[in-house]
Short mmCIF file of C-alpha atoms and ligand atoms in Angstrom, two decimals:
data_model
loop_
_atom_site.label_atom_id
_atom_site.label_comp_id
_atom_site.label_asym_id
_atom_site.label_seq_id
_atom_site.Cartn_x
_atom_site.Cartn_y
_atom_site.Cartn_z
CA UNK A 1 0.00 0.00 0.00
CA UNK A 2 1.05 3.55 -0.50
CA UNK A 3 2.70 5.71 1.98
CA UNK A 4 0.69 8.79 1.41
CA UNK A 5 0.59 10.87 4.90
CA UNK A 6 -3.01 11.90 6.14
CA UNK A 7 -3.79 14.45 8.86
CA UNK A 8 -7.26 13.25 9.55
CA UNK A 9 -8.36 9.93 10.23
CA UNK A 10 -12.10 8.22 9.61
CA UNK A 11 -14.52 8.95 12.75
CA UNK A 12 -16.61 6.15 12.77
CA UNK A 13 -13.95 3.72 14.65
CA UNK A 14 -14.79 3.14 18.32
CA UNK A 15 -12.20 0.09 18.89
CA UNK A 16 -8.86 2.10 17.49
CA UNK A 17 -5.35 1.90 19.63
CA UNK A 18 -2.76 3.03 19.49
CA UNK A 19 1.04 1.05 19.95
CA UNK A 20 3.92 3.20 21.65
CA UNK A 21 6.89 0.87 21.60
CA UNK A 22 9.61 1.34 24.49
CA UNK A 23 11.98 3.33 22.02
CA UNK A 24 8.79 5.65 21.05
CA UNK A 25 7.94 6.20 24.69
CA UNK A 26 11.88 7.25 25.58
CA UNK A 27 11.67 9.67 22.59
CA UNK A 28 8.81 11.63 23.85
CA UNK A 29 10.23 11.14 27.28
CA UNK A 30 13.39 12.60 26.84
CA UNK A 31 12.46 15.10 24.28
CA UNK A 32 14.01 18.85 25.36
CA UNK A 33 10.50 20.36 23.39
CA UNK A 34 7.15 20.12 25.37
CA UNK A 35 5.03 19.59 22.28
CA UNK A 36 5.57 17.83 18.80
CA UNK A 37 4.34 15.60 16.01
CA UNK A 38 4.52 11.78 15.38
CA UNK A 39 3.87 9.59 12.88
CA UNK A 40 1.80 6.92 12.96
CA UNK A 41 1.52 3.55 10.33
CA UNK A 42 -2.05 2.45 10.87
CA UNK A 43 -3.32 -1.35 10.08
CA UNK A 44 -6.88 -1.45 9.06
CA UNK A 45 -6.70 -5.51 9.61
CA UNK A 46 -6.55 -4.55 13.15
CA UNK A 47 -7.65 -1.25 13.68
CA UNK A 48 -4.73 -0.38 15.16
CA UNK A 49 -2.25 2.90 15.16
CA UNK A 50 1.85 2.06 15.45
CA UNK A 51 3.92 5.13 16.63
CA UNK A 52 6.48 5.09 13.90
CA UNK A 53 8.81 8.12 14.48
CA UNK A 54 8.63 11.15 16.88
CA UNK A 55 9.41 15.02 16.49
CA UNK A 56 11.87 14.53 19.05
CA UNK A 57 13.27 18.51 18.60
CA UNK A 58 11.80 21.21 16.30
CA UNK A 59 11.68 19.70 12.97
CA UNK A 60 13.69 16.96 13.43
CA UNK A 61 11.98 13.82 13.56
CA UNK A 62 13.47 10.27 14.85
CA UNK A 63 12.10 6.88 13.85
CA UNK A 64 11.01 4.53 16.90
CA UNK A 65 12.14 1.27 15.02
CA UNK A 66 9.91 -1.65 15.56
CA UNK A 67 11.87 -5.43 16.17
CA UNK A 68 11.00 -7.59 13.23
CA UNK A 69 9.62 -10.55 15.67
CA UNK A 70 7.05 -7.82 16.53
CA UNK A 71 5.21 -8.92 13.06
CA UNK A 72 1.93 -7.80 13.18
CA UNK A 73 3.55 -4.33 14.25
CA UNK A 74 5.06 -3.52 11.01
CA UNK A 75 1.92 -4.14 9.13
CA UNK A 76 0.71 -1.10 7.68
CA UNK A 77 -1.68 0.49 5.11
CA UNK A 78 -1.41 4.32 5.30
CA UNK A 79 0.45 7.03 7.62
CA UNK A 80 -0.86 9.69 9.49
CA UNK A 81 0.65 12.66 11.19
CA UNK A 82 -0.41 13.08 14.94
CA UNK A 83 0.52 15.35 17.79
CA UNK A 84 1.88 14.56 21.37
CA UNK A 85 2.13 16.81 24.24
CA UNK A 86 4.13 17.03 27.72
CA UNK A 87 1.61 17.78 30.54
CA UNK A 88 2.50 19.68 33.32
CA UNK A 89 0.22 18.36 35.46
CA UNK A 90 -1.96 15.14 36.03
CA UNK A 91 -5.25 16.37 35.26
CA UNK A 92 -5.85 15.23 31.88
CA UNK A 93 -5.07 12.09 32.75
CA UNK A 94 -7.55 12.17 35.85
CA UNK A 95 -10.53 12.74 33.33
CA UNK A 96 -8.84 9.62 30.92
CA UNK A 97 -9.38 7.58 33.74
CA UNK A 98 -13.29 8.94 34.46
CA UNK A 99 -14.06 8.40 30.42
CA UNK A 100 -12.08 5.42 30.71
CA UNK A 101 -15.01 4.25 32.84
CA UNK A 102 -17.70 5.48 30.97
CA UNK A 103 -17.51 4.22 27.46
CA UNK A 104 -18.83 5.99 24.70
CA UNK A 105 -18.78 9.23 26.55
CA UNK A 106 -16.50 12.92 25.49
CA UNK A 107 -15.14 15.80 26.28
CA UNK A 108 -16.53 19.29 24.57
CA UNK A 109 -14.17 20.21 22.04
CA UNK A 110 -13.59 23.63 23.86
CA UNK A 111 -13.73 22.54 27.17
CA UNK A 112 -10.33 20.02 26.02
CA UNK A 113 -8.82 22.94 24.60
CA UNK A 114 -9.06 24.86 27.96
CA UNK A 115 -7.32 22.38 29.16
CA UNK A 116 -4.83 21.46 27.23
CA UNK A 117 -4.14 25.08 25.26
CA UNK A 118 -1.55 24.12 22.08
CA UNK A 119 -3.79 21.00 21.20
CA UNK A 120 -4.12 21.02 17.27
CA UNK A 121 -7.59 22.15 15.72
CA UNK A 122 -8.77 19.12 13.91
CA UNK A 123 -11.31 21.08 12.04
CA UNK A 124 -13.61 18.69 9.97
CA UNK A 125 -11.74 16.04 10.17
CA UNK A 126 -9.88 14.29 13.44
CA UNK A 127 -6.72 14.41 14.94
CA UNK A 128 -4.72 12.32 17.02
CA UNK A 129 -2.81 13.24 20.30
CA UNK A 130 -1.00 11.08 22.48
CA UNK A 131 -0.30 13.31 26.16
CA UNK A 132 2.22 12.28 28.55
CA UNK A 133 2.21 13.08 32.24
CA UNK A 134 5.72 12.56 33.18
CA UNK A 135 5.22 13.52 37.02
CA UNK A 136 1.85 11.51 37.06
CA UNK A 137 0.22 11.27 40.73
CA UNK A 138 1.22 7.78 42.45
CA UNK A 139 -2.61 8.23 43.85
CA UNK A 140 -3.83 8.72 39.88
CA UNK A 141 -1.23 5.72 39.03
CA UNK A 142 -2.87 3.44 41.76
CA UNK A 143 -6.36 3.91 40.53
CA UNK A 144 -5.28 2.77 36.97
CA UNK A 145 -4.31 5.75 34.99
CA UNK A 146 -1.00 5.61 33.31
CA UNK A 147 1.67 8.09 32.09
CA UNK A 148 0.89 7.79 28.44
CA UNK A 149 -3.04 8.76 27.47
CA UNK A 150 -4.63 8.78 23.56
CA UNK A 151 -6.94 11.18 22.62
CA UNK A 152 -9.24 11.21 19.66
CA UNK A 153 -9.86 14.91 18.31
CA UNK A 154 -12.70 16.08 16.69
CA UNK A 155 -14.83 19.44 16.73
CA UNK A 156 -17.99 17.58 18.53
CA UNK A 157 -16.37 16.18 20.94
CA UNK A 158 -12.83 14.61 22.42
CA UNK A 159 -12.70 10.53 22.93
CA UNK A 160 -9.82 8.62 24.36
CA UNK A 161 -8.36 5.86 22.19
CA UNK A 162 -6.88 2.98 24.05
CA UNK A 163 -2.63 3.31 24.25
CA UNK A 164 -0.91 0.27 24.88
CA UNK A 165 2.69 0.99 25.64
CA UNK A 166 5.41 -1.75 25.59
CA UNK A 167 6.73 -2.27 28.86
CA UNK A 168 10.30 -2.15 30.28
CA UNK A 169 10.44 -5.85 31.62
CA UNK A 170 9.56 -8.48 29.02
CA UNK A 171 9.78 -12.12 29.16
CA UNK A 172 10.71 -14.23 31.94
CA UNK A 173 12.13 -11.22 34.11
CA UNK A 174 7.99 -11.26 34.99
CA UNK A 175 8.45 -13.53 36.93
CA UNK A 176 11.42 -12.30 38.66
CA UNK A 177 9.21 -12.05 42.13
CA UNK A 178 7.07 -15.26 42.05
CA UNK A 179 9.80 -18.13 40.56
CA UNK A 180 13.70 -18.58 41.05
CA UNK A 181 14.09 -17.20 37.53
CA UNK A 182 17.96 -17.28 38.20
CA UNK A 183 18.66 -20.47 39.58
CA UNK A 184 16.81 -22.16 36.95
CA UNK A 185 18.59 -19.69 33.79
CA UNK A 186 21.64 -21.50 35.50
CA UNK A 187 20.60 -24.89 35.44
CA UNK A 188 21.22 -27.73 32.31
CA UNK A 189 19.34 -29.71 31.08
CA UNK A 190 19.89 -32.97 28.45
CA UNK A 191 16.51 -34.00 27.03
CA UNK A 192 16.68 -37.35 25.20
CA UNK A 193 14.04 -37.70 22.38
CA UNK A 194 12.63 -34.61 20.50
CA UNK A 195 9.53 -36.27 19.43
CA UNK A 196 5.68 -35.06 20.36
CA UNK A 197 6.51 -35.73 24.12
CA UNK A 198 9.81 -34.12 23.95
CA UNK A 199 9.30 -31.30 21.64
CA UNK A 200 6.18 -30.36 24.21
CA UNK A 201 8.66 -30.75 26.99
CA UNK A 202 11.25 -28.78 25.09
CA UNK A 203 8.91 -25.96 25.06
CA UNK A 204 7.51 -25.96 28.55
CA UNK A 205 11.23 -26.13 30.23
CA UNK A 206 11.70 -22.98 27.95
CA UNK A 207 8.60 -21.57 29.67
CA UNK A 208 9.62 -22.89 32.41
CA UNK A 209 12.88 -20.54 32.53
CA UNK A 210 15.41 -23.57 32.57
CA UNK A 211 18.61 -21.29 30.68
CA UNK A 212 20.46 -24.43 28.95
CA UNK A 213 19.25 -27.10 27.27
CA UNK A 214 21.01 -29.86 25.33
CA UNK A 215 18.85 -31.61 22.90
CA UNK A 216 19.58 -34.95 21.67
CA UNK A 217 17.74 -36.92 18.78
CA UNK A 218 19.45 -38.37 15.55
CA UNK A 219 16.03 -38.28 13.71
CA UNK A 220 14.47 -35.92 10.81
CA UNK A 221 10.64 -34.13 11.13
CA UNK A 222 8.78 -35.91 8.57
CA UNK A 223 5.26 -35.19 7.31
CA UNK A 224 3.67 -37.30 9.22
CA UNK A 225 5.48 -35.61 12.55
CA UNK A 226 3.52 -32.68 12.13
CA UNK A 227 0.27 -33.95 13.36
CA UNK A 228 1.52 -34.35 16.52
CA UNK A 229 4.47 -32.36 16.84
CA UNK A 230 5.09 -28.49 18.52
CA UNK A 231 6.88 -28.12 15.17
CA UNK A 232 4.96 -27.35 11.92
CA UNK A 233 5.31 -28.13 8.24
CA UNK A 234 8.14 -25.51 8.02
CA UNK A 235 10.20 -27.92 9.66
CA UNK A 236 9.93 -30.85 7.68
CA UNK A 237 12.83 -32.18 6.37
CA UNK A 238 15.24 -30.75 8.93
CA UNK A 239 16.53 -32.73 11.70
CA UNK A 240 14.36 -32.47 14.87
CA UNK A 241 16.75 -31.00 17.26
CA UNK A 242 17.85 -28.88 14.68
CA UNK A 243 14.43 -27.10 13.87
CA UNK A 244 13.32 -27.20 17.97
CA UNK A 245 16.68 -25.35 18.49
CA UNK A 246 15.63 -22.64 15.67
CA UNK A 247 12.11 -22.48 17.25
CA UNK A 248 13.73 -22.00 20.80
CA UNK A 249 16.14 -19.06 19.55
CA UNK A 250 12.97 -17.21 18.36
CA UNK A 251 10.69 -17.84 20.87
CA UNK A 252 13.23 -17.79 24.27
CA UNK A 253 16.11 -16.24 22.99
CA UNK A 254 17.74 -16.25 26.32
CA UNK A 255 17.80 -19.90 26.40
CA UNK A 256 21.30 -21.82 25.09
CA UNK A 257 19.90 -24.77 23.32
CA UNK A 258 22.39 -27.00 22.08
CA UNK A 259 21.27 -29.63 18.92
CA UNK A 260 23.09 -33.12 19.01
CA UNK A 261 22.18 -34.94 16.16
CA UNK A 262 22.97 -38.23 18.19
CA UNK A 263 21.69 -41.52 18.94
CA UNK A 264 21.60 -42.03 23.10
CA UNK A 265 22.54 -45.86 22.20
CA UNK A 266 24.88 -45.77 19.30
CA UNK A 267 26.73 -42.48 20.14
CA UNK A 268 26.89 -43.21 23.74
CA UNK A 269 30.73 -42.15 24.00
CA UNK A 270 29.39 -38.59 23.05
CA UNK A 271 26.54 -38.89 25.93
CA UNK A 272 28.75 -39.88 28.70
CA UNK A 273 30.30 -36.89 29.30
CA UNK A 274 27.92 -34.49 28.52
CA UNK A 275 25.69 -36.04 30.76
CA UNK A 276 28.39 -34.49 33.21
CA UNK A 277 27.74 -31.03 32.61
CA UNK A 278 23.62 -31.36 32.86
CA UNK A 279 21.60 -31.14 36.43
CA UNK A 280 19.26 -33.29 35.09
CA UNK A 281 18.16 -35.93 31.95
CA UNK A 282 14.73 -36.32 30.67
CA UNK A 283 13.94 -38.91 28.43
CA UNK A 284 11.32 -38.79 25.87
CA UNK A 285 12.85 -41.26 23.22
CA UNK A 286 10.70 -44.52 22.43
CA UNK A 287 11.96 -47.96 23.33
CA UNK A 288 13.78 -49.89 25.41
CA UNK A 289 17.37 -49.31 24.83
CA UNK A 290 17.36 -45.52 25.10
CA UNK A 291 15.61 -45.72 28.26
CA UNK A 292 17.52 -48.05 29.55
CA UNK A 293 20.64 -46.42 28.44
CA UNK A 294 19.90 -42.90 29.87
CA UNK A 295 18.70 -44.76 33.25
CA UNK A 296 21.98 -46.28 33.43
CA UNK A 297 24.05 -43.41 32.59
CA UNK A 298 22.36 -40.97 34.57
CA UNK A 299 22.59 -43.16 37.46
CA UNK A 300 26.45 -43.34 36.99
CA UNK A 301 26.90 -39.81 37.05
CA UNK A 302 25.18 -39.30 40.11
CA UNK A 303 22.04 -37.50 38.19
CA UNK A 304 18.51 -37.82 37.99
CA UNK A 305 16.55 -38.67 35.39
CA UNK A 306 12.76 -38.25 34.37
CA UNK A 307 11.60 -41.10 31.67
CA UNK A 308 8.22 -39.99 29.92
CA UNK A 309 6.65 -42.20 27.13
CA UNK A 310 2.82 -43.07 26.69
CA UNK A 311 1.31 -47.10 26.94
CA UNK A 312 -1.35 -48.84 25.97
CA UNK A 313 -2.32 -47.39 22.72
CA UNK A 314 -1.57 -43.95 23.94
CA UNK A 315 -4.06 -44.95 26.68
CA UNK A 316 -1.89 -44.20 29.99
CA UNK A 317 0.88 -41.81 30.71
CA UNK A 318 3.59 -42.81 32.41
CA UNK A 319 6.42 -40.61 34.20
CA UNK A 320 9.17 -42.36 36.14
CA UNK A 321 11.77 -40.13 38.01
CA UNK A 322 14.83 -42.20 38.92
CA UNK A 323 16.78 -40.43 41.45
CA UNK A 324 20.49 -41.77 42.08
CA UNK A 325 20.10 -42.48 45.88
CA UNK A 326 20.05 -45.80 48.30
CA UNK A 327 16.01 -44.76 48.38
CA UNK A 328 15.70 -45.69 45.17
CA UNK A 329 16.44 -48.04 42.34
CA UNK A 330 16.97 -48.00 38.41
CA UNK A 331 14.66 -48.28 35.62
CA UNK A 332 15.50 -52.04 35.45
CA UNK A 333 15.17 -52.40 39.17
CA UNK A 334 11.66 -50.40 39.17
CA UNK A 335 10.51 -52.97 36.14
CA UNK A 336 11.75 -56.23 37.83
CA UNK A 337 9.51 -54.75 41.23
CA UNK A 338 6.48 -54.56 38.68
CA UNK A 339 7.11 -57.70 36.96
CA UNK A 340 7.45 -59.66 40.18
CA UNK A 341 4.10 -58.10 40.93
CA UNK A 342 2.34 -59.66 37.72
CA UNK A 343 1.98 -55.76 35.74
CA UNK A 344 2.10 -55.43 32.33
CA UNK A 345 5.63 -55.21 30.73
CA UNK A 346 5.63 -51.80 29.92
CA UNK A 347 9.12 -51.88 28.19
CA UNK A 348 8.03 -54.51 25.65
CA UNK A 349 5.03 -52.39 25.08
CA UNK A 350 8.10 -49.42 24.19
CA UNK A 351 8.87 -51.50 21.25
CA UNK A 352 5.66 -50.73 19.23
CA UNK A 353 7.42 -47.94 17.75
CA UNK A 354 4.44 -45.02 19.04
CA UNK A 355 3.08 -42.67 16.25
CA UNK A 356 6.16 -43.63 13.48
CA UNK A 357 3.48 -44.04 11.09
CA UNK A 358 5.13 -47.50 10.32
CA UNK A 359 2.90 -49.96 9.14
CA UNK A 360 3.00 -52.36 12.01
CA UNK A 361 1.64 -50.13 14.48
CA UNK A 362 -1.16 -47.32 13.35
CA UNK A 363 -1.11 -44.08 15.11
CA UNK A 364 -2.83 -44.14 18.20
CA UNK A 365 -1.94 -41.53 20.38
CA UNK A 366 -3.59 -38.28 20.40
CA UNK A 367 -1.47 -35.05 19.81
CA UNK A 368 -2.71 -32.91 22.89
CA UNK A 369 -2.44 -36.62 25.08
CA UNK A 370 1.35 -36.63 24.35
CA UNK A 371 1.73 -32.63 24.82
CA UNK A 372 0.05 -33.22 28.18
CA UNK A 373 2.88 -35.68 29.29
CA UNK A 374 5.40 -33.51 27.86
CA UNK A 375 4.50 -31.10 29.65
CA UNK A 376 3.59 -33.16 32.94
CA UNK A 377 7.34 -34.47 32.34
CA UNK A 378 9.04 -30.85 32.20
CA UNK A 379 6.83 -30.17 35.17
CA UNK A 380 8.58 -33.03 37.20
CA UNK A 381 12.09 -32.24 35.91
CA UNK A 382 11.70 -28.63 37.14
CA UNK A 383 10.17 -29.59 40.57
CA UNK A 384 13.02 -31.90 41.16
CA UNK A 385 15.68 -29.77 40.37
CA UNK A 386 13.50 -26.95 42.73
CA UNK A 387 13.34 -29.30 45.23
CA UNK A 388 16.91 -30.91 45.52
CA UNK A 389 18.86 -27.55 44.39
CA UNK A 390 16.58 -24.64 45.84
CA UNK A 391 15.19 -26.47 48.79
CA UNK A 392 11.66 -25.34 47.46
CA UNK A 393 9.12 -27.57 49.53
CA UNK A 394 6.15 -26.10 47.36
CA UNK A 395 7.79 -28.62 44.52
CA UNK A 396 7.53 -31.98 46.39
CA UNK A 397 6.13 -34.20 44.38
CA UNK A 398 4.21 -37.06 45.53
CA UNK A 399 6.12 -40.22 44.74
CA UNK A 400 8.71 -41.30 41.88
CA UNK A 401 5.96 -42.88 39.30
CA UNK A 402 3.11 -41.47 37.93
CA UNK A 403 0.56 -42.98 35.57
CA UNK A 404 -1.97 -40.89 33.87
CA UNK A 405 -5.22 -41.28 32.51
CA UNK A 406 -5.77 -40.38 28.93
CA UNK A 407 -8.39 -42.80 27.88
CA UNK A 408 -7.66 -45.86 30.03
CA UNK A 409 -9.36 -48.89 28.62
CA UNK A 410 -9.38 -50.14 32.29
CA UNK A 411 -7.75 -53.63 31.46
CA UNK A 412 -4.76 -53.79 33.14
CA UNK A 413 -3.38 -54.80 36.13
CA UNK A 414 -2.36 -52.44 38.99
CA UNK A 415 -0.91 -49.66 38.80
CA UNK A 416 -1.81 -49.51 35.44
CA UNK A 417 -5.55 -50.04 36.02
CA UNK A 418 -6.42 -46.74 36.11
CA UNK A 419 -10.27 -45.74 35.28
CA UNK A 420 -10.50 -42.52 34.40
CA UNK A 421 -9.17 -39.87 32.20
CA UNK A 422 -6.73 -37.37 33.59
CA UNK A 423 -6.53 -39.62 36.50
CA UNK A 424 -2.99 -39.38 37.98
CA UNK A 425 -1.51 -42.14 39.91
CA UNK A 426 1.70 -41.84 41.89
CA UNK A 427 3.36 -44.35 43.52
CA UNK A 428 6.92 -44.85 44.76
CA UNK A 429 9.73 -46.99 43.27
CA UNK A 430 11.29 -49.89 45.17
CA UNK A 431 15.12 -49.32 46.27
CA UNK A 432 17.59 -50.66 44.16
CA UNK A 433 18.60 -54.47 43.78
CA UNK A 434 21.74 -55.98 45.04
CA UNK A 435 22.94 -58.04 42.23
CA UNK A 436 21.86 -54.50 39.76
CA UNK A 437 24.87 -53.58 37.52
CA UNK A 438 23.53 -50.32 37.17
CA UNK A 439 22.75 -49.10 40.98
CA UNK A 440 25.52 -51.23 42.89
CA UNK A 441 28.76 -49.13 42.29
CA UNK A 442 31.07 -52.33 42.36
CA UNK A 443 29.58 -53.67 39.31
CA UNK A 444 30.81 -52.79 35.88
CA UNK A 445 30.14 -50.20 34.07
ZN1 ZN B 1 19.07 -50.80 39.47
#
């Protein structure tokens, strides 16, 4: 669309805002004049005004550049020239905050231009002003008004127009007062299998704040990934830790993500000793050898491990934390426990090769079912390191295994007979066996 400037703007809008980025804000803020114009890109699709660049001095205008990530900011079909203003005093912004509360009402033209003398005549048209109370009253602040305030200008009557101004904090500095933000930045993780589980995992120890993550899977995102997958069709072809690590640097660009291409099993001379440098090792990888092979590893170097995977037909969840102390035993030692106790072989039922499309087992599980254990497992990795690290008691969780519900068929044996969706189940694991190669530390390695 054309660039071509316009001092008035259409009147019949009632849900127009306005966008003051951070940069835009400082300009006006710091600007050595009291009164001057901006520019403003406005996107019909969303009725919505972008401060573009500010009169910072007389006649010299400065642009307020917009970050490319912010897309839908640098849409734009026309420009229009606006006015802001430095108020002395609070008092516009007092009567913001009263029409604030009383939609649809104005201000008399005249009766705005009393109080705020130097405001722009729109004539027949409308004009925009954006007023800034640097030295707004804390009491004014409190009851909701802020230091920025729109104003819609016309000769029958004054509106405000909603200002949204991007804040100083962003991100996970939110969270700063409510979650050790720090401590986990600082922490590593290694997460083994970027599949539907892991990728969901991936993204919720992002969320979660967790600063370095290690991501190891040797396979490619392949059409029929995408169905389940936090990844789209933009990723297929590329390697899966690969395109999760380009995902991450958008989305939590504060997070080091590190993309191994490797197999846990075959590469495992490349796994040992990175599985040094990590607090902790989720597994999301399908069958029996990687989960056995991270359960033994881990357990050598003295960290814990969270295996995820779904059972049944994608009918249960299952979570297992193995945590390298006397308390507890291995994955091996937790599966000879349920074996001896007459439960389903949950390892064998590994093999089936989940949601590979291959042709000896259809696709079963459901996308959102295997995003819910991802993110259940992330949860449990994060609580654990909270716990053991941070001493945070608010993490405990309530035993090592969990089963969950996601449309239990209700034909198994305990403590896979759950009944009901969502249901969570957790029990503890037994302590380790005497004669197990992976728990005793005289055995070989
Ligand atoms: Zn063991």
């Amino acid at each position: 669309m054309t660039q071509k400037a316009q001092t008035t703007m259409p009147t019949d809008r009632t849900d127009a805002f306005i966008v003051l980025t951070r940069e835009g804000a400082k300009l006006i803020a710091d600007s050595t004049i009291t009164a001057g114009g901006i520019n403003l890109r406005y996107a019909s699709v969303s009725d919505t005004y972008i401060v573009h660049s500010i009169e910072k001095a007389r006649n010299t205008w400065i642009q307020a550049d917009i970050l490319r990530k912010f897309t839908a900011l640098r849409w734009n079909d026309t420009s229009h020239v606006g006015q802001w203003m430095n108020l002395a005093s609070s008092d516009l912004h007092l009567h913001h905050l009263q029409l604030l509360r009383r939609p649809g009402t104005a201000i008399p033209y005249e009766a705005f231009r009393a109080m705020v003398p130097g405001v722009r005549d729109p004539s027949t048209g409308l004009g925009l002003l954006i007023s800034y109370a640097s030295d707004l009253d804390p009491q004014l602040r409190g009851a909701g008004a802020s230091e920025f305030a729109g104003w819609l200008i016309e000769r029958d009557g004054v509106r405000l127009v909603q200002i949204a101004v991007e804040p100083a904090i962003l991100g996970l500095d939110h969270l700063r007062d409510h979650w050790p933000v720090d401590l986990l930045a600082s922490t590593s993780i290694m997460l083994v299998g970027c599949g539907s589980i892991g990728g969901a995992a991936a993204q919720a120890l992002a969320a979660y704040g967790i600063g370095n993550m290690h991501l190891v899977d040797p396979d490619r995102f392949l059409w029929h990934n995408t169905v389940r997958h936090v990844l789209g069709p933009e990723s297929v072809s590329r390697h899966k830790v690969d395109a999760l690590k380009s995902r991450h640097q958008q989305r939590w660009p504060q997070q080091n993500v590190t993309a191994h291409r490797l197999d846990v099993v075959d590469d495992v001379h490349h796994i040992r000793p990175l599985i040094d440098t990590v607090d902790i090792v989720p597994c999301t990888a399908d069958g029996i050898a990687p989960r056995r092979v991270v359960s033994h590893l881990a357990r050598r170097a003295g960290k814990p491990a969270v295996l995820a995977c779904v059972l049944d037909h994608g009918s249960l969840g299952e979570i297992l934390r193995l945590r390298p102390t006397p308390r507890y035993g291995c994955l091996l030692c937790s599966r000879q426990y349920l074996a001896n106790l007459g439960a389903i072989d949950t390892e064998a039922d590994q093999e089936l090769d989940y949601g590979t499309g291959h042709t000896h087992q259809p696709m079963t599980a459901i996308p959102p079912d295997l995003h819910l254990i991802g993110t259940l497992t992330a949860k449990v990795a994060v609580a654990t390191i909270l716990e053991s690290r941070h001493g945070d008691h608010t993490q405990r969780l309530p035993g090592e295994h969990a089963i969950i519900g996601l449309h239990p068929a209700n034909n198994l044996t305990a403590p896979f007979d759950l009944t009901h969706t969502t249901d969570i189940h957790w029990a503890t694991i037994p302590p380790p066996r005497s004669a197990c190669p992976t728990c005793n530390p005289t055995s070989l390695k």
